[in-house]
Amino acid sequence: MKPTQLWIFFSLFGTAILQSNTDVQSLLTQLFTTNNYNTLIRPSTNQSAPKEIDISFNLYGITDVDEIEQKLTTTGWLVITWKDDLLTWTPASYNGLDKLYLPQGNVWKPDVSLQNGFSELEELGSKFIQVYVHSSGYIMWRPFQVFETKCDLDSKYFPFDEQKCHLIFVSWSHSSEDISLTQTSNGIDLSDELESHGEWKITSSSATSELEGVISKVKFTIVIKRKPLYMIMNIILPIILLALLDIFTFKIPADTGERLGYTITVWLSFAVFLTIVSDSLPQTSESVPIVSVYIIIQLFMGTLVVLISTVEAGLVANPDSVPVYKMLRFLALRLRRNNVKSSEDTVMKIDPEISEVTWKEAITAVDTCLFLICMGIFFITTLICFLIVAL
Amino acid sequence: MKPTQLWIFFSLFGTAILQSNTDVQSLLTQLFTTNNYNTLIRPSTNQSAPKEIDISFNLYGITDVDEIEQKLTTTGWLVITWKDDLLTWTPASYNGLDKLYLPQGNVWKPDVSLQNGFSELEELGSKFIQVYVHSSGYIMWRPFQVFETKCDLDSKYFPFDEQKCHLIFVSWSHSSEDISLTQTSNGIDLSDELESHGEWKITSSSATSELEGVISKVKFTIVIKRKPLYMIMNIILPIILLALLDIFTFKIPADTGERLGYTITVWLSFAVFLTIVSDSLPQTSESVPIVSVYIIIQLFMGTLVVLISTVEAGLVANPDSVPVYKMLRFLALRLRRNNVKSSEDTVMKIDPEISEVTWKEAITAVDTCLFLICMGIFFITTLICFLIVAL
Amino acid sequence: MKPTQLWIFFSLFGTAILQSNTDVQSLLTQLFTTNNYNTLIRPSTNQSAPKEIDISFNLYGITDVDEIEQKLTTTGWLVITWKDDLLTWTPASYNGLDKLYLPQGNVWKPDVSLQNGFSELEELGSKFIQVYVHSSGYIMWRPFQVFETKCDLDSKYFPFDEQKCHLIFVSWSHSSEDISLTQTSNGIDLSDELESHGEWKITSSSATSELEGVISKVKFTIVIKRKPLYMIMNIILPIILLALLDIFTFKIPADTGERLGYTITVWLSFAVFLTIVSDSLPQTSESVPIVSVYIIIQLFMGTLVVLISTVEAGLVANPDSVPVYKMLRFLALRLRRNNVKSSEDTVMKIDPEISEVTWKEAITAVDTCLFLICMGIFFITTLICFLIVAL
Amino acid sequence: MKPTQLWIFFSLFGTAILQSNTDVQSLLTQLFTTNNYNTLIRPSTNQSAPKEIDISFNLYGITDVDEIEQKLTTTGWLVITWKDDLLTWTPASYNGLDKLYLPQGNVWKPDVSLQNGFSELEELGSKFIQVYVHSSGYIMWRPFQVFETKCDLDSKYFPFDEQKCHLIFVSWSHSSEDISLTQTSNGIDLSDELESHGEWKITSSSATSELEGVISKVKFTIVIKRKPLYMIMNIILPIILLALLDIFTFKIPADTGERLGYTITVWLSFAVFLTIVSDSLPQTSESVPIVSVYIIIQLFMGTLVVLISTVEAGLVANPDSVPVYKMLRFLALRLRRNNVKSSEDTVMKIDPEISEVTWKEAITAVDTCLFLICMGIFFITTLICFLIVAL
Amino acid sequence: MKPTQLWIFFSLFGTAILQSNTDVQSLLTQLFTTNNYNTLIRPSTNQSAPKEIDISFNLYGITDVDEIEQKLTTTGWLVITWKDDLLTWTPASYNGLDKLYLPQGNVWKPDVSLQNGFSELEELGSKFIQVYVHSSGYIMWRPFQVFETKCDLDSKYFPFDEQKCHLIFVSWSHSSEDISLTQTSNGIDLSDELESHGEWKITSSSATSELEGVISKVKFTIVIKRKPLYMIMNIILPIILLALLDIFTFKIPADTGERLGYTITVWLSFAVFLTIVSDSLPQTSESVPIVSVYIIIQLFMGTLVVLISTVEAGLVANPDSVPVYKMLRFLALRLRRNNVKSSEDTVMKIDPEISEVTWKEAITAVDTCLFLICMGIFFITTLICFLIVAL
């Protein structure tokens, strides 16, 4: 039976007779003064057997996912239940009083702690939290907490990444022969409002209890998935547009006096965009996001386009008396013939090979080739990156 | 009767006779020592009936609205009132002393907590806060607090968005048969100075008490509306101006050698503006703000304008010996005829169709068309976006 | 008499006879054990009359002024004095011992709190602070505190704005018939070192005590003025220089092929500057700073200059066969005549009206006019803005 | 004798005989139970004489220097020593036990506080810190603390500035006739590892004890000097390079169509650099750093260069029929004659005055002059600024 | 034997007989009430001998490395073990009960503190942490903590730097004759999950115990190495690409009217990149990173390239009537001859020396030389920097 069900069960059927406040008072006196209850002593009549502690976890919200520190911050509450052999009574003796609410400091509690936590180890809950004590000795404790846990975050597939994080609870000081942690729920109880986090959504969760040497653990696992829309719109899309702009450099004739200004301004836009991107990308060297690799490739190509343009600017300014390099001449002639073929219906019938190739024509031919090559590389890299990331 | 009215009522008529400090001392002795008051016991002579707790909320200020974490931070104070059956006395026995001020730790208090809170669960108020106890047992407690609550923030209509947030108070440990929360006020009491928040204004508020299973809740709702002026002036206006600048690219003749420099610098300005915008827009993938979509559309159009310009730069550099594409030729001739028509009063009577169309004229014709088309798209998208957002 | 004067007065004349530590011990025993002092009881022999509490405020420093949250953070200490009827003794009985220092937790203290505070309500001072108790029952308490107060900040005249902030102290739980707050000082005591804050200087301060219904208040008011130098040098000056650069666009001949590049780069500089400015300006929609309006006007004018330039670039490229628009022609002729008049001493005697107006000349004429008009608008808007702000 | 020496002295010679834990127990019983030690009573047998408290300060590290809030944050520990007349015993009676370690809360301590502090006034040390008590009554207390102090920071000579900050300790509640603070050390004890702070180095320190009215003070002074290397490399150097680039505008012929693009891009670079600089410079209006003034001067000159360039662009485009302004003509002729003189060995023997001056030649002459003038201004302002700052 | 082994050892063999909770109760009564245990007394029957405290350190994670404050923040737990002579008992008397778990506040603990810490000195652990007490008196205490330690960070070899940091633990108040710290582990125990930090990896660790005067220390040393990939991809690579772009300026003919625009835009890109770089580089003046020096060199070279370009723009615009400077003429002729030699197979047989050198040819010659020289400098500086950094 789940703890919350237990609570409802007890609540519904437990309180039929009328009790007054003096009944409560006399019960408290009996339990704490007469019986001499000591919060330091594990409440088992048999101290040799471990005390069984059941833990379930209600996740309320994700606060932060930090790729550098590899940290996950969550908010939620635990429901911790156990049987206190020393806090039992016969309800009939107290006019049917079958439950008590006590501040958590007034009873023995297991020292349940986050094993993979990040901040100083503090007691769960606060002085203010009250535990529910049933006359049969069952105790339910519901500390509401902010948990900072270490989590192996792999941002390789950013922004389509999925992360698996654990919250591992142990009894910090006791071994498994003193305290044994168990869990009966199948997973983390997710609050209804959880879906509305801005950047992450929870895809699944699970819970297991393990025994590692003398340490008894309960391990809650959540799998979270980044919502990529913001990143696509603000990082990936502009980079793709920029890469396109860059390639179209080769459409600008080399001798118009606009090409170098255009191409270097595109490069400058790359630099400006990197100022935004470098703030948004996970700044970790652990596993390089494929998006970063993609950006680097585009930056490389952008640089190459600029360098080629400067060289072409030098060549196209050559006087026609300087002979065109053989390779360029060959390329230009090949291209000229293609054009002729594709426009055979025109009256142009001059043999393309005879007339001399000018520098300008050669550079134009090179540009046409480079435009197609770059376009190809752009589509192939974009496709590959997206296939890797999205699959 | 509202709690504050209650207080004023009590204050005005309660203290006619002279009391000395020894009266107070003897009353305290009577209540706490002789009667053996225990803060752990719910102060009802009938423990089977739930204790009624009235909550009202005075909102003092909004501190933060966080779209990523979906969090609202507010400052304010609660007025919590209930009847303590065990703290009653006959004023006449104490020279007419009819009220006491006690530190909140000295009396039983309900464990009222924020159900949809974000930080660790702590007791409301502080040791320093004093409760007002009337001789009839009525207790008023006014904890002043900073509340962090989860709130479903939908930034779709940013910066014209209106958000509805709840502050839900429950008794964290007790079920509704032990403690029953009620509220008599109709809404949140807003402090006079509240209007002056820099970014948000409160449009309305309400309060309801609900019973959900065995959990008794009081739910305060505030509706806040963003003041859009800053965002309009710093984000939307510059983007609109930029889009305009971009369209006017087509007014620049393609052969002046200035056009590509102009158009790519406008694009660069887009990139620079996005560095500001991306800091100001809510960085959430939950619901994409329409403003973001608008910016993306403008960025797309800007890119297209640049690409077209590069292609035109190539075409306009064609020697006139290369024949003009048929479609361009057709367009140029249509336009030429229009011009002739509109200037029929001039002496130009040459048949427009006869004279040959140059590349330059063709490109100019294309530019004229594109200018009108872009202008149209710009007006339509701007209108649609604003209609969606503002309605 | 001011509290500090009181202290000095007591200090100088009070301690003539030799006391030993046993005198102190016996006095403490008398007061706290024998007399059974209870910190919960208001120390008045007449509980019907309100206890008078005098508050004065020593401001030590301004920590933060937040325009968004409308918050002022200050550091300083209060001097709170009152008469405790139950802590009086005859110095002669204790070898002339006429004063005691006690931790603030050991005596009754008024629950003085900041009414317009921002953070959780906590007790003033700390356990460590000691109160000065004189044998006549006068108590002086000096809690040193950081105060966060709500303050209506109006950034309209930024960076020449003057803000008026209040620190309102009330007794949080008690009504005015229990505790009555007064103040005898005329204003806030400013520490000598206060002048040295980096961004704000305090121009004046005042203090009043008010009675609002049953609530007794002491209200300290400080008027702070922003030191505008940093903002002038880093925001206003560069914007003015940029606006000037923009207007000089019209000095560049439209056909040099440099004008559009120039004007769009100036616009880009605007965008870059806005990235700095938007960080420094108060980001509030409450009252728009006139500086922001000024920047928006300049941005509008900048955009207009660019748009006009693109249109002019189109016109100036017209072949001379296309007739010049009539209005432009008229403008150009007017200007030509003016020039001729002003240079009548030259030998140029050709009738200006006869020779035909070229596109180039027309555009030059337009530019000359626009330069003067823009210069005028620039001076007028700058003047108006500065007059509004500075007065 | 310095406190630490005292400690070593005591430590070395104090513990010759064997003591058991029961000796400690009986001593504690004697001192605290039998003698009825009260931490509220100043431990002087003569309460009329002030208690002398010796303070020395070990500085461990500088955490933050905040120019806006005028705040210095340091880490270090105090060594506070005094004589407790009531905690003395004869070691012989306890088997030679001559020292005790007690938690700081168990003995009377002076309420030493930072007078010019910034945060809430809290007790020094923590419950955990133990004081060393010698049998002669000498007590040594070493609280380790983070101190936030107000400090008059003058950033005029940034980044070569030297700041003088005080840490003033007083007894917050007691007058000088109750507690008298002294210091025997000559300065602050600097820990060895202190030198390694990233931005500041400590040049000297001193300590004095003062009596101001009835207030006894100990004042520790540290003088810190900024390490300017980072700022020089990242702010000053790029600005100087930019200024140089700007001046070389005049080397570009006015009619190449590249000059305006060049000069306005240099101006844009200024704007971009200011985004970095404005983050790094102290954002205070108190005293404007000379570096800021220098940057403003360069920005002004940069603007002037652009404006002159636009005007020149207009003039150089004048047809030669328009007569050259007289002043420009005169300048051009002067320069031409100079050139002729300096190249008298050439065969050029034409009288420079006869041939007419073209607009182009005139502008070139102006450029040559302006280049020299700007270069001069640049060197002079740079020199002056550096002389002021560095001296 | 290592403490954890000790724990396991005790755990495995210690609990054979059945104990009830009353056994625990009677043991607690015996130890604390009957024996009158006092947490203030060092639990040695011989108070003259120092108490030996063994410390080992389990590092769990690195939170922050701050180059400015020279601070390392780590998370981990200490295992502190010692023998308490006063907490021993015979298990047989308590049905074989041989261990106890007690809150850390209930027993004497050594005041182990971080000597080179940064924050206020607080007790290790928290009230909630429980110590393990064995019947033989052995106590194990495992406080989980966040440690802020001063660390000499040398960022010279950034981003290939390796840092060595110490965590030095001392007994804050006691001398070595009271408490002696030892360590038996050989190094820091690293948790398995430690490898996954985003920016740093731990290469080695060690532990030593030292005696410095009367101060007993345990010193844990960790050596951490930065993972350079992120920095290489986001800072170093773009800077290298930029430097390359800059050098290719010399490939652009000086008279195309594109060169100055190109070169100054590259410079602007430098400025933009420095805005990113200055955020990522350690902002310390202590030791300048070689990367910073490299960037400064590239910035210098970039500026020089721009300056040379402006001068060349002036020269190339000279009319051919102005004689070419001798040095340029010599350079151009040398180059011409080289070209002729390398193309001796061509029919060009004109004596290169005879025909006159134009300004354009001279500038082209200079460009060719400068391109080679700059390329050389670029390769050499890049090589040197990388050799220094990587070795």
Coordinates of C-alpha atoms in Angstrom, one line a residue, chain B residues 17-19, chain C residues 42 44-52 176-180:
Chain B
I17 CA -10.2 50.0 32.9
L18 CA -6.6 50.5 34.2
Q19 CA -4.4 47.4 34.2
Chain C
R42 CA 5.2 45.6 28.2
S44 CA 4.6 49.8 32.1
T45 CA 3.1 49.9 35.5
N46 CA 0.0 51.4 33.7
Q47 CA -0.8 49.0 30.9
S48 CA -3.6 51.2 29.6
A49 CA -1.4 54.1 28.5
P50 CA 0.7 53.5 25.4
K51 CA 4.5 53.2 25.8
E52 CA 6.4 56.0 24.1
S176 CA -1.1 53.0 18.9
E177 CA -2.8 52.5 22.3
D178 CA -0.2 50.0 23.2
I179 CA 2.9 51.5 21.6
S180 CA 3.3 55.0 20.4

